mmCIF file of C-alpha atoms in Angstrom:
data_model
loop_
_atom_site.group_PDB
_atom_site.id
_atom_site.type_symbol
_atom_site.label_atom_id
_atom_site.label_comp_id
_atom_site.label_asym_id
_atom_site.label_seq_id
_atom_site.Cartn_x
_atom_site.Cartn_y
_atom_site.Cartn_z
ATOM 1 C CA MET A 23 0.000 0.000 0.000
ATOM 2 C CA ALA A 24 2.843 2.358 0.919
ATOM 3 C CA GLY A 25 4.508 1.632 -2.400
ATOM 4 C CA GLY A 26 1.297 2.469 -4.246
ATOM 5 C CA ASN A 27 1.037 5.765 -2.392
ATOM 6 C CA GLU A 28 4.626 6.638 -3.218
ATOM 7 C CA ARG A 29 4.077 5.762 -6.864
ATOM 8 C CA SER A 30 0.950 7.945 -7.056
ATOM 9 C CA LEU A 31 2.717 10.821 -5.307
ATOM 10 C CA LYS A 32 5.651 10.638 -7.699
ATOM 11 C CA ALA A 33 3.332 10.562 -10.724
ATOM 12 C CA LEU A 34 1.330 13.490 -9.308
ATOM 13 C CA LYS A 35 4.465 15.578 -8.900
ATOM 14 C CA GLU A 36 5.535 14.813 -12.467
ATOM 15 C CA VAL A 37 2.209 16.028 -13.863
ATOM 16 C CA TRP A 38 2.240 19.025 -11.532
ATOM 17 C CA ARG A 39 5.730 20.023 -12.759
ATOM 18 C CA ARG A 40 4.684 20.245 -16.407
ATOM 19 C CA ALA A 41 5.160 23.755 -17.801
ATOM 20 C CA GLU A 42 1.512 23.937 -18.879
ATOM 21 C CA ASN A 43 0.437 23.479 -15.233
ATOM 22 C CA SER A 44 2.749 26.105 -13.726
ATOM 23 C CA LEU A 45 0.053 28.800 -13.818
ATOM 24 C CA CYS A 46 -3.519 28.669 -12.542
ATOM 25 C CA ALA A 47 -5.801 27.541 -15.378
ATOM 26 C CA ASP A 48 -8.309 30.273 -14.582
ATOM 27 C CA CYS A 49 -6.466 33.392 -13.397
ATOM 28 C CA GLY A 50 -2.834 32.772 -14.347
ATOM 29 C CA LYS A 51 -1.449 32.992 -10.831
ATOM 30 C CA PRO A 52 1.938 31.232 -10.578
ATOM 31 C CA ASP A 53 2.471 27.980 -8.693
ATOM 32 C CA PRO A 54 -1.075 26.633 -8.297
ATOM 33 C CA ASP A 55 -1.294 24.018 -5.552
ATOM 34 C CA TRP A 56 -4.901 22.847 -5.975
ATOM 35 C CA ALA A 57 -6.545 20.846 -8.753
ATOM 36 C CA SER A 58 -9.972 19.740 -9.896
ATOM 37 C CA SER A 59 -10.306 15.968 -9.942
ATOM 38 C CA THR A 60 -13.301 16.217 -12.296
ATOM 39 C CA LEU A 61 -11.996 18.827 -14.754
ATOM 40 C CA GLY A 62 -8.325 17.920 -14.615
ATOM 41 C CA VAL A 63 -7.102 21.515 -14.178
ATOM 42 C CA PHE A 64 -4.472 22.963 -11.854
ATOM 43 C CA ILE A 65 -5.715 26.057 -10.018
ATOM 44 C CA CYS A 66 -4.773 28.450 -7.226
ATOM 45 C CA LEU A 67 -6.326 28.562 -3.761
ATOM 46 C CA SER A 68 -8.559 31.530 -4.597
ATOM 47 C CA CYS A 69 -10.001 29.925 -7.750
ATOM 48 C CA SER A 70 -10.427 26.617 -5.899
ATOM 49 C CA GLY A 71 -12.905 28.399 -3.627
ATOM 50 C CA ILE A 72 -14.980 29.388 -6.660
ATOM 51 C CA HIS A 73 -14.831 25.822 -8.028
ATOM 52 C CA ARG A 74 -16.032 24.565 -4.653
ATOM 53 C CA ASN A 75 -19.217 26.600 -5.141
ATOM 54 C CA ILE A 76 -20.093 24.611 -8.288
ATOM 55 C CA PRO A 77 -19.741 21.032 -6.955
ATOM 56 C CA SER A 78 -21.864 19.575 -9.748
ATOM 57 C CA ILE A 79 -19.089 20.577 -12.162
ATOM 58 C CA SER A 80 -15.870 20.593 -10.190
ATOM 59 C CA LYS A 81 -14.481 18.776 -7.157
ATOM 60 C CA VAL A 82 -11.235 20.277 -5.866
ATOM 61 C CA LYS A 83 -8.422 18.857 -3.754
ATOM 62 C CA SER A 84 -5.153 20.181 -2.402
ATOM 63 C CA LEU A 85 -2.084 18.893 -4.222
ATOM 64 C CA LYS A 86 -0.074 19.154 -1.004
ATOM 65 C CA MET A 87 -2.457 18.048 1.732
ATOM 66 C CA ASP A 88 -4.982 15.653 0.157
ATOM 67 C CA HIS A 89 -4.548 12.070 -1.024
ATOM 68 C CA TRP A 90 -4.777 11.396 -4.769
ATOM 69 C CA ASP A 91 -5.370 7.820 -5.905
ATOM 70 C CA ASP A 92 -3.954 6.309 -9.106
ATOM 71 C CA ALA A 93 -7.109 6.884 -11.150
ATOM 72 C CA GLN A 94 -7.286 10.571 -10.195
ATOM 73 C CA VAL A 95 -3.609 11.107 -10.997
ATOM 74 C CA GLN A 96 -4.046 9.409 -14.366
ATOM 75 C CA PHE A 97 -7.014 11.683 -15.049
ATOM 76 C CA LEU A 98 -4.874 14.758 -14.290
ATOM 77 C CA ALA A 99 -2.105 13.406 -16.522
ATOM 78 C CA LYS A 100 -4.549 12.840 -19.384
ATOM 79 C CA HIS A 101 -5.994 16.345 -19.070
ATOM 80 C CA GLY A 102 -4.094 19.248 -17.479
ATOM 81 C CA ASN A 103 -4.348 22.943 -18.243
ATOM 82 C CA ALA A 104 -3.433 22.765 -21.938
ATOM 83 C CA VAL A 105 -6.165 20.252 -22.771
ATOM 84 C CA SER A 106 -8.625 22.221 -20.646
ATOM 85 C CA LYS A 107 -7.911 25.475 -22.476
ATOM 86 C CA ALA A 108 -8.250 23.749 -25.848
ATOM 87 C CA THR A 109 -11.676 22.521 -24.785
ATOM 88 C CA TYR A 110 -13.208 25.219 -22.589
ATOM 89 C CA GLU A 111 -11.546 28.281 -24.143
ATOM 90 C CA ALA A 112 -11.691 27.217 -27.790
ATOM 91 C CA HIS A 113 -13.927 30.036 -29.041
ATOM 92 C CA ILE A 114 -13.604 33.046 -26.724
ATOM 93 C CA PRO A 115 -14.724 36.258 -28.452
ATOM 94 C CA ILE A 116 -11.813 38.635 -28.987
ATOM 95 C CA TYR A 117 -13.513 41.324 -26.897
ATOM 96 C CA TYR A 118 -14.328 39.083 -23.889
ATOM 97 C CA TYR A 119 -12.391 40.162 -20.803
ATOM 98 C CA GLN A 120 -10.352 37.305 -19.362
ATOM 99 C CA PRO A 121 -9.586 38.219 -15.732
ATOM 100 C CA THR A 122 -6.322 37.665 -13.892
ATOM 101 C CA TYR A 123 -5.618 37.035 -10.218
ATOM 102 C CA ASN A 124 -5.525 40.821 -9.699
ATOM 103 C CA ASP A 125 -9.179 41.183 -10.708
ATOM 104 C CA CYS A 126 -12.166 41.196 -8.380
ATOM 105 C CA GLN A 127 -14.179 38.182 -7.277
ATOM 106 C CA VAL A 128 -17.220 38.701 -9.502
ATOM 107 C CA LEU A 129 -15.128 38.850 -12.690
ATOM 108 C CA ARG A 130 -13.168 35.712 -11.816
ATOM 109 C CA GLU A 131 -16.245 33.787 -10.674
ATOM 110 C CA GLN A 132 -18.256 34.549 -13.799
ATOM 111 C CA TRP A 133 -15.267 33.677 -15.994
ATOM 112 C CA ILE A 134 -15.000 30.288 -14.310
ATOM 113 C CA ARG A 135 -18.754 29.672 -14.506
ATOM 114 C CA ALA A 136 -18.838 30.791 -18.154
ATOM 115 C CA LYS A 137 -16.118 28.270 -19.022
ATOM 116 C CA TYR A 138 -17.092 25.160 -17.118
ATOM 117 C CA GLU A 139 -20.722 25.550 -16.024
ATOM 118 C CA ARG A 140 -22.287 27.377 -18.983
ATOM 119 C CA ARG A 141 -19.672 26.181 -21.524
ATOM 120 C CA GLU A 142 -19.953 29.468 -23.387
ATOM 121 C CA PHE A 143 -16.730 29.054 -25.370
ATOM 122 C CA THR A 144 -16.799 25.412 -26.495
ATOM 123 C CA GLU A 145 -18.680 25.916 -29.781
ATOM 124 C CA PRO A 146 -18.043 28.341 -32.672
ATOM 125 C CA GLY A 147 -20.701 30.963 -33.356
ATOM 126 C CA LYS A 148 -22.586 30.355 -30.132
ATOM 127 C CA GLN A 149 -25.151 33.049 -29.314
ATOM 128 C CA LEU A 150 -24.014 34.762 -26.130
ATOM 129 C CA PRO A 151 -25.960 37.208 -23.932
ATOM 130 C CA TYR A 152 -23.396 39.962 -24.565
ATOM 131 C CA SER A 153 -22.885 39.470 -28.315
ATOM 132 C CA ASP A 154 -26.211 40.700 -29.745
ATOM 133 C CA GLY A 155 -25.127 44.292 -30.285
ATOM 134 C CA VAL A 156 -27.953 45.460 -28.036
ATOM 135 C CA LYS A 157 -28.619 45.093 -24.329
ATOM 136 C CA GLU A 158 -31.428 46.534 -22.252
ATOM 137 C CA GLY A 159 -32.153 46.168 -18.564
ATOM 138 C CA ILE A 160 -32.169 47.603 -15.081
ATOM 139 C CA LEU A 161 -29.051 48.628 -13.181
ATOM 140 C CA TRP A 162 -29.026 50.242 -9.749
ATOM 141 C CA LYS A 163 -27.431 53.665 -10.236
ATOM 142 C CA ARG A 164 -26.048 55.972 -7.566
ATOM 143 C CA GLY A 165 -27.662 59.398 -7.528
ATOM 144 C CA ARG A 166 -25.204 62.214 -8.192
ATOM 145 C CA ASP A 167 -26.576 64.471 -5.447
ATOM 146 C CA ASN A 168 -28.220 62.229 -2.823
ATOM 147 C CA GLY A 169 -25.941 59.188 -3.067
ATOM 148 C CA GLN A 170 -28.880 56.751 -3.125
ATOM 149 C CA PHE A 171 -28.882 53.774 -5.487
ATOM 150 C CA LEU A 172 -32.102 53.651 -7.516
ATOM 151 C CA PRO A 173 -33.172 51.345 -10.395
ATOM 152 C CA ARG A 174 -32.624 52.886 -13.808
ATOM 153 C CA LYS A 175 -33.223 51.518 -17.296
ATOM 154 C CA PHE A 176 -30.067 51.263 -19.415
ATOM 155 C CA LEU A 177 -29.926 50.666 -23.158
ATOM 156 C CA LEU A 178 -26.780 49.756 -25.082
ATOM 157 C CA SER A 179 -27.002 49.838 -28.882
ATOM 158 C CA GLU A 180 -24.349 48.898 -31.424
ATOM 159 C CA ARG A 181 -26.469 50.250 -34.261
ATOM 160 C CA GLU A 182 -26.670 53.686 -32.600
ATOM 161 C CA GLY A 183 -23.156 53.396 -31.162
ATOM 162 C CA CYS A 184 -24.198 54.606 -27.733
ATOM 163 C CA LEU A 185 -25.193 53.856 -24.146
ATOM 164 C CA LYS A 186 -28.301 55.505 -22.685
ATOM 165 C CA TYR A 187 -30.041 55.497 -19.355
ATOM 166 C CA PHE A 188 -33.539 56.615 -18.443
ATOM 167 C CA THR A 189 -34.761 57.907 -15.081
ATOM 168 C CA LYS A 190 -38.168 56.252 -15.613
ATOM 169 C CA GLN A 191 -39.174 52.992 -17.277
ATOM 170 C CA ASP A 192 -41.574 54.715 -19.669
ATOM 171 C CA ALA A 193 -39.431 57.773 -20.352
ATOM 172 C CA LYS A 194 -39.125 58.585 -24.057
ATOM 173 C CA GLU A 195 -35.937 60.656 -23.759
ATOM 174 C CA PRO A 196 -32.797 59.383 -22.036
ATOM 175 C CA LYS A 197 -31.117 61.216 -19.190
ATOM 176 C CA ILE A 198 -27.796 60.665 -20.968
ATOM 177 C CA ASN A 199 -26.825 59.466 -24.422
ATOM 178 C CA VAL A 200 -23.128 58.662 -24.569
ATOM 179 C CA LYS A 201 -21.098 57.655 -27.624
ATOM 180 C CA ILE A 202 -19.610 54.216 -27.139
ATOM 181 C CA ASP A 203 -16.065 55.283 -28.082
ATOM 182 C CA VAL A 204 -15.695 57.624 -25.065
ATOM 183 C CA ILE A 205 -16.879 55.064 -22.469
ATOM 184 C CA ASN A 206 -14.758 53.137 -20.023
ATOM 185 C CA ALA A 207 -16.010 50.570 -17.515
ATOM 186 C CA THR A 208 -14.121 49.119 -14.569
ATOM 187 C CA PHE A 209 -15.203 47.069 -11.563
ATOM 188 C CA GLN A 210 -15.016 48.922 -8.242
ATOM 189 C CA PRO A 211 -16.545 46.676 -5.537
ATOM 190 C CA VAL A 212 -14.642 48.265 -2.632
ATOM 191 C CA LYS A 213 -15.241 51.886 -3.590
ATOM 192 C CA ILE A 214 -18.905 51.347 -4.443
ATOM 193 C CA GLY A 215 -19.487 49.075 -1.463
ATOM 194 C CA ASN A 216 -21.092 46.277 -3.483
ATOM 195 C CA PRO A 217 -19.391 43.090 -4.764
ATOM 196 C CA ASN A 218 -20.930 43.724 -8.200
ATOM 197 C CA GLY A 219 -20.132 47.440 -8.320
ATOM 198 C CA LEU A 220 -19.221 48.818 -11.762
ATOM 199 C CA GLN A 221 -17.897 52.302 -12.505
ATOM 200 C CA ILE A 222 -18.812 53.641 -15.946
ATOM 201 C CA THR A 223 -16.912 56.735 -17.051
ATOM 202 C CA TYR A 224 -17.251 58.823 -20.178
ATOM 203 C CA LEU A 225 -16.004 62.101 -21.585
ATOM 204 C CA LYS A 226 -18.360 65.058 -21.650
ATOM 205 C CA ASP A 227 -16.887 68.240 -23.120
ATOM 206 C CA ASN A 228 -13.506 66.522 -22.641
ATOM 207 C CA LYS A 229 -14.150 66.175 -18.910
ATOM 208 C CA THR A 230 -14.594 62.817 -17.231
ATOM 209 C CA ARG A 231 -18.023 61.955 -15.794
ATOM 210 C CA ASN A 232 -18.477 58.973 -13.453
ATOM 211 C CA ILE A 233 -21.557 56.766 -13.077
ATOM 212 C CA PHE A 234 -21.638 54.120 -10.343
ATOM 213 C CA VAL A 235 -23.923 51.109 -10.803
ATOM 214 C CA TYR A 236 -24.454 47.548 -9.613
ATOM 215 C CA HIS A 237 -26.762 44.594 -10.167
ATOM 216 C CA GLU A 238 -27.781 41.923 -7.668
ATOM 217 C CA SER A 239 -26.715 39.262 -10.168
ATOM 218 C CA GLY A 240 -22.995 38.856 -10.753
ATOM 219 C CA LYS A 241 -23.672 37.257 -14.119
ATOM 220 C CA GLU A 242 -25.831 40.178 -15.250
ATOM 221 C CA VAL A 243 -23.315 42.881 -14.352
ATOM 222 C CA VAL A 244 -20.442 40.978 -16.024
ATOM 223 C CA ASP A 245 -22.666 40.478 -19.092
ATOM 224 C CA TRP A 246 -23.170 44.270 -19.200
ATOM 225 C CA PHE A 247 -19.422 44.769 -18.935
ATOM 226 C CA ASN A 248 -18.676 42.404 -21.833
ATOM 227 C CA ALA A 249 -21.578 43.792 -23.872
ATOM 228 C CA ILE A 250 -19.974 47.244 -23.640
ATOM 229 C CA ARG A 251 -16.681 45.746 -24.805
ATOM 230 C CA SER A 252 -18.450 43.931 -27.662
ATOM 231 C CA VAL A 253 -20.165 47.075 -28.939
ATOM 232 C CA GLN A 254 -16.935 49.058 -28.583
ATOM 233 C CA PHE A 255 -15.000 46.435 -30.509
ATOM 234 C CA HIS A 256 -17.366 46.382 -33.470
ATOM 235 C CA TYR A 257 -17.644 50.185 -33.490
ATOM 236 C CA LEU A 258 -13.855 50.563 -33.582
ATOM 237 C CA LYS A 259 -13.526 47.892 -36.298
ATOM 238 C CA VAL A 260 -15.568 50.163 -38.553
ATOM 239 C CA ALA A 261 -13.813 53.353 -37.417
ATOM 240 C CA PHE A 262 -10.313 51.864 -37.853
ATOM 241 C CA PRO A 263 -10.641 49.256 -40.628
ATOM 242 C CA ILE A 264 -6.896 48.661 -41.040
ATOM 243 C CA ALA A 265 -6.225 48.112 -37.329
ATOM 244 C CA SER A 266 -5.670 44.525 -36.178
ATOM 245 C CA ASP A 267 -8.064 42.817 -33.787
ATOM 246 C CA ASN A 268 -5.438 42.926 -31.030
ATOM 247 C CA GLU A 269 -4.833 46.639 -31.553
ATOM 248 C CA ILE A 270 -8.545 47.281 -31.181
ATOM 249 C CA LYS A 271 -8.812 44.930 -28.204
ATOM 250 C CA ASN A 272 -6.183 47.015 -26.402
ATOM 251 C CA ARG A 273 -8.376 50.099 -26.818
ATOM 252 C CA LEU A 274 -11.376 48.612 -25.040
ATOM 253 C CA THR A 275 -12.211 49.089 -21.358
ATOM 254 C CA ARG A 276 -9.220 49.480 -19.050
ATOM 255 C CA ASN A 277 -8.545 49.365 -15.331
ATOM 256 C CA PHE A 278 -7.259 52.495 -13.667
ATOM 257 C CA LEU A 279 -3.498 52.427 -13.157
ATOM 258 C CA LYS A 280 -3.752 53.704 -9.599
ATOM 259 C CA GLU A 281 -6.298 55.162 -7.174
ATOM 260 C CA GLY A 282 -6.072 56.479 -3.635
ATOM 261 C CA TYR A 283 -5.747 59.481 -1.382
ATOM 262 C CA MET A 284 -3.001 62.073 -1.643
ATOM 263 C CA GLU A 285 -2.763 65.655 -0.504
ATOM 264 C CA LYS A 286 -2.280 68.490 -2.988
ATOM 265 C CA THR A 287 -1.539 72.187 -2.908
ATOM 266 C CA GLY A 288 -2.511 74.907 -5.351
ATOM 267 C CA PRO A 289 -0.582 76.460 -8.264
ATOM 268 C CA LYS A 290 1.101 79.096 -6.056
ATOM 269 C CA GLN A 291 2.441 76.267 -3.864
ATOM 270 C CA ARG A 292 1.769 78.295 -0.735
ATOM 271 C CA GLU A 293 -1.778 77.082 -0.084
ATOM 272 C CA ALA A 294 -2.547 74.439 2.547
ATOM 273 C CA PHE A 295 -2.320 70.852 1.327
ATOM 274 C CA LYS A 296 -5.797 69.302 1.038
ATOM 275 C CA LYS A 297 -6.684 65.623 1.051
ATOM 276 C CA ARG A 298 -8.211 64.460 -2.229
ATOM 277 C CA TRP A 299 -9.051 61.149 -3.921
ATOM 278 C CA PHE A 300 -6.888 60.664 -7.018
ATOM 279 C CA THR A 301 -7.471 58.436 -10.042
ATOM 280 C CA LEU A 302 -4.794 57.855 -12.677
ATOM 281 C CA ASP A 303 -6.558 56.798 -15.866
ATOM 282 C CA HIS A 304 -3.530 56.419 -18.141
ATOM 283 C CA ARG A 305 -2.541 60.038 -18.900
ATOM 284 C CA ARG A 306 -5.402 61.675 -17.009
ATOM 285 C CA LEU A 307 -4.736 62.298 -13.313
ATOM 286 C CA MET A 308 -8.074 63.308 -11.792
ATOM 287 C CA TYR A 309 -8.782 64.398 -8.242
ATOM 288 C CA PHE A 310 -12.058 64.312 -6.354
ATOM 289 C CA LYS A 311 -13.234 65.481 -2.937
ATOM 290 C CA ASP A 312 -14.984 62.109 -2.510
ATOM 291 C CA PRO A 313 -14.200 58.788 -4.299
ATOM 292 C CA LEU A 314 -17.816 58.590 -5.533
ATOM 293 C CA ASP A 315 -18.065 62.096 -6.969
ATOM 294 C CA ALA A 316 -19.588 62.293 -10.436
ATOM 295 C CA PHE A 317 -17.151 64.952 -11.670
ATOM 296 C CA ALA A 318 -13.501 65.588 -10.923
ATOM 297 C CA LYS A 319 -12.541 68.842 -9.220
ATOM 298 C CA GLY A 320 -9.565 68.988 -11.534
ATOM 299 C CA GLU A 321 -7.472 67.023 -14.015
ATOM 300 C CA VAL A 322 -3.767 66.961 -14.827
ATOM 301 C CA PHE A 323 -2.376 65.650 -18.105
ATOM 302 C CA VAL A 324 0.653 63.382 -17.643
ATOM 303 C CA GLY A 325 2.678 63.335 -20.844
ATOM 304 C CA SER A 326 5.867 61.549 -21.867
ATOM 305 C CA ARG A 327 9.465 62.093 -20.786
ATOM 306 C CA GLU A 328 10.507 63.138 -24.298
ATOM 307 C CA ASN A 329 7.937 65.940 -24.110
ATOM 308 C CA GLY A 330 9.223 67.390 -20.869
ATOM 309 C CA TYR A 331 7.283 65.466 -18.224
ATOM 310 C CA SER A 332 8.892 63.790 -15.208
ATOM 311 C CA VAL A 333 8.128 62.637 -11.674
ATOM 312 C CA GLN A 334 10.380 63.124 -8.659
ATOM 313 C CA LYS A 335 10.266 61.864 -5.091
ATOM 314 C CA GLY A 336 10.037 64.637 -2.547
ATOM 315 C CA LEU A 337 9.018 68.296 -2.755
ATOM 316 C CA PRO A 338 11.082 71.302 -3.887
ATOM 317 C CA SER A 339 13.150 72.839 -1.130
ATOM 318 C CA GLY A 340 11.373 75.697 0.632
ATOM 319 C CA THR A 341 7.896 74.322 -0.096
ATOM 320 C CA GLN A 342 5.390 76.126 2.108
ATOM 321 C CA GLY A 343 1.925 75.091 3.187
ATOM 322 C CA ASN A 344 0.452 73.093 6.021
ATOM 323 C CA LEU A 345 1.694 69.483 5.564
ATOM 324 C CA SER A 346 0.108 66.601 7.450
ATOM 325 C CA TRP A 347 1.666 63.922 5.203
ATOM 326 C CA HIS A 348 5.394 64.011 4.519
ATOM 327 C CA TYR A 349 6.102 61.615 1.625
ATOM 328 C CA GLY A 350 6.192 64.032 -1.271
ATOM 329 C CA LEU A 351 5.911 63.668 -5.048
ATOM 330 C CA THR A 352 6.492 66.311 -7.691
ATOM 331 C CA ILE A 353 5.066 66.032 -11.188
ATOM 332 C CA VAL A 354 7.023 68.253 -13.574
ATOM 333 C CA THR A 355 5.266 69.393 -16.761
ATOM 334 C CA PRO A 356 6.435 71.869 -19.422
ATOM 335 C CA ASP A 357 4.224 74.539 -17.804
ATOM 336 C CA ARG A 358 4.417 74.006 -14.015
ATOM 337 C CA GLU A 359 5.115 71.647 -11.151
ATOM 338 C CA TYR A 360 2.363 69.804 -9.270
ATOM 339 C CA LEU A 361 3.072 68.961 -5.627
ATOM 340 C CA PHE A 362 1.523 66.026 -3.767
ATOM 341 C CA THR A 363 2.100 64.252 -0.471
ATOM 342 C CA CYS A 364 1.356 60.643 0.483
ATOM 343 C CA GLU A 365 0.523 59.210 3.899
ATOM 344 C CA THR A 366 3.103 56.407 3.778
ATOM 345 C CA GLU A 367 6.335 55.639 1.969
ATOM 346 C CA THR A 368 4.657 52.632 0.366
ATOM 347 C CA ASP A 369 1.971 54.899 -1.130
ATOM 348 C CA GLN A 370 4.692 57.245 -2.372
ATOM 349 C CA LEU A 371 6.595 54.421 -4.075
ATOM 350 C CA ASP A 372 3.405 52.987 -5.644
ATOM 351 C CA TRP A 373 2.359 56.355 -7.073
ATOM 352 C CA PHE A 374 5.924 57.035 -8.251
ATOM 353 C CA ALA A 375 5.968 53.702 -10.115
ATOM 354 C CA ALA A 376 2.550 54.385 -11.698
ATOM 355 C CA PHE A 377 3.550 57.864 -12.907
ATOM 356 C CA THR A 378 6.897 56.579 -14.174
ATOM 357 C CA SER A 379 5.218 53.842 -16.234
ATOM 358 C CA VAL A 380 3.068 56.452 -17.985
ATOM 359 C CA ILE A 381 5.830 59.013 -18.493
ATOM 360 C CA ASN A 382 8.134 56.400 -20.038
ATOM 361 C CA GLN A 383 5.598 55.632 -22.786
ATOM 362 C CA ALA A 384 5.611 57.546 -26.075
ATOM 363 C CA MET A 385 2.498 59.586 -26.763
ATOM 364 C CA THR A 386 0.007 58.710 -29.495
ATOM 365 C CA PRO A 387 -1.409 61.305 -31.946
ATOM 366 C CA GLN A 388 -4.682 61.235 -29.996
ATOM 367 C CA GLU A 389 -2.803 61.992 -26.770
ATOM 368 C CA TYR A 390 -1.076 64.975 -28.365
ATOM 369 C CA ALA A 391 -4.564 66.335 -29.121
ATOM 370 C CA ILE A 392 -5.619 65.796 -25.494
ATOM 371 C CA GLU A 393 -2.455 67.563 -24.282
ATOM 372 C CA ALA A 394 -3.240 70.512 -26.562
ATOM 373 C CA TYR A 395 -6.734 70.725 -25.068
ATOM 374 C CA PHE A 396 -5.356 70.765 -21.513
ATOM 375 C CA LYS A 397 -2.907 73.541 -22.431
ATOM 376 C CA PHE A 398 -5.666 75.568 -24.099
ATOM 377 C CA LYS A 399 -7.939 75.115 -21.090
ATOM 378 C CA SER A 400 -5.272 76.311 -18.691
#
C-alpha cells in the first residue's frame, strides 16, 4: 500500500511540474497548488474556492495536503491545463475580458462559470448574452446628489453606437446618451461598497463623468461589462478598418493604473495641502473630494518624458503650506510643477511607479490632441 502511495505521489508531482500546469488555469497565478479531480485543471487557492461553489461541475483537492489515488492522478495526466484550455476556451470572443488574479471576485467567478458551467466558449458561433449588439435592462445607479442607489433603465445599442439610461421605465428621452467610443467601464466593488459594483466613465466636453452602478446578479453585471466591450470592438472595427483585432482589443475598457488618497496644494504652492481622492486613468490624473463624486474637481495631463514630463520623489526645497503627510511627489510638466504628499512611503513608491510607467511611454497622436486641449484650457 505504501509503495502504491509513493508511486501515485511521484506521478502526481511529475504532472504538476509540467510547464503547462505552472500557472492557474483560470487566473494565471503562478504555482497553483490545488486541482480539480473532475476537470483535470491545476488552479490556485482563490479559484479553488470558486470551483467549490459549483460542486456539480468541479471537485477540488489540495495537491499538497490531500490524497490522490492512481485513477485521479491518471485523469490529471490525461488532461491538465493545456487540454482544458483547448476545450473550454476554444472560441472566446476577442472582446471578452479574461480576468487575472488581480481582478475582483465577480469577474473571476463569472469567468469560471462561463467556461465550465455554462460552456460558453466550447462551440463556434454560439449566441451569447453579450454578443447581440444590443442590451437593455435595469441597473441600480447611484444618484449624483443624494448618493442613493435607484433602479434605472439602461440601453446599449451597437447600431446607434451609444449607451443611454432613463430615469423612468416609460421615459421617451434618455437622461444621458453617450457615444460608445468615449466610455470606459471598470469594476469597483470596494469603492462602491457592493461586490458587483461597476464604474462607468465617459467624456463630456472633454471632462470625465463617473456613473456608479451595480446589479444583484454577478452574471448580469459581467454580461453588461462584456456587452460594452463587444459594442466598442465592433464600433472601432468600422472606425479603424486597417487596425488589427489585437490593436482594437487594447483600446477597449481598461482598469485604472492607480487610485487612492493624496494631498495636494494649489498652483502658487503656498496654499494648505488638502486631502483628495486621485485616479490615474492612463494620462489623465483626476482628483475628487470624494471617491464617488460624479465629476472631478480637476485634471492633470501626464505626458511623456521626451515631451518634458517627469516625476520626482520629494518636494522642492522651501515648499510652504500646512503638511500633514510628509512623503512628497512632484510632477514636472512643461508649464508648471504639481506637488503632492502621500501618507506612507509605500503609497509614495506605488504612485511614483505608476507615474513613471506612464511618463516612459511615447504619446500617441490622440494623446497629443488631449495635451493641446489641456494647455488651451489652462
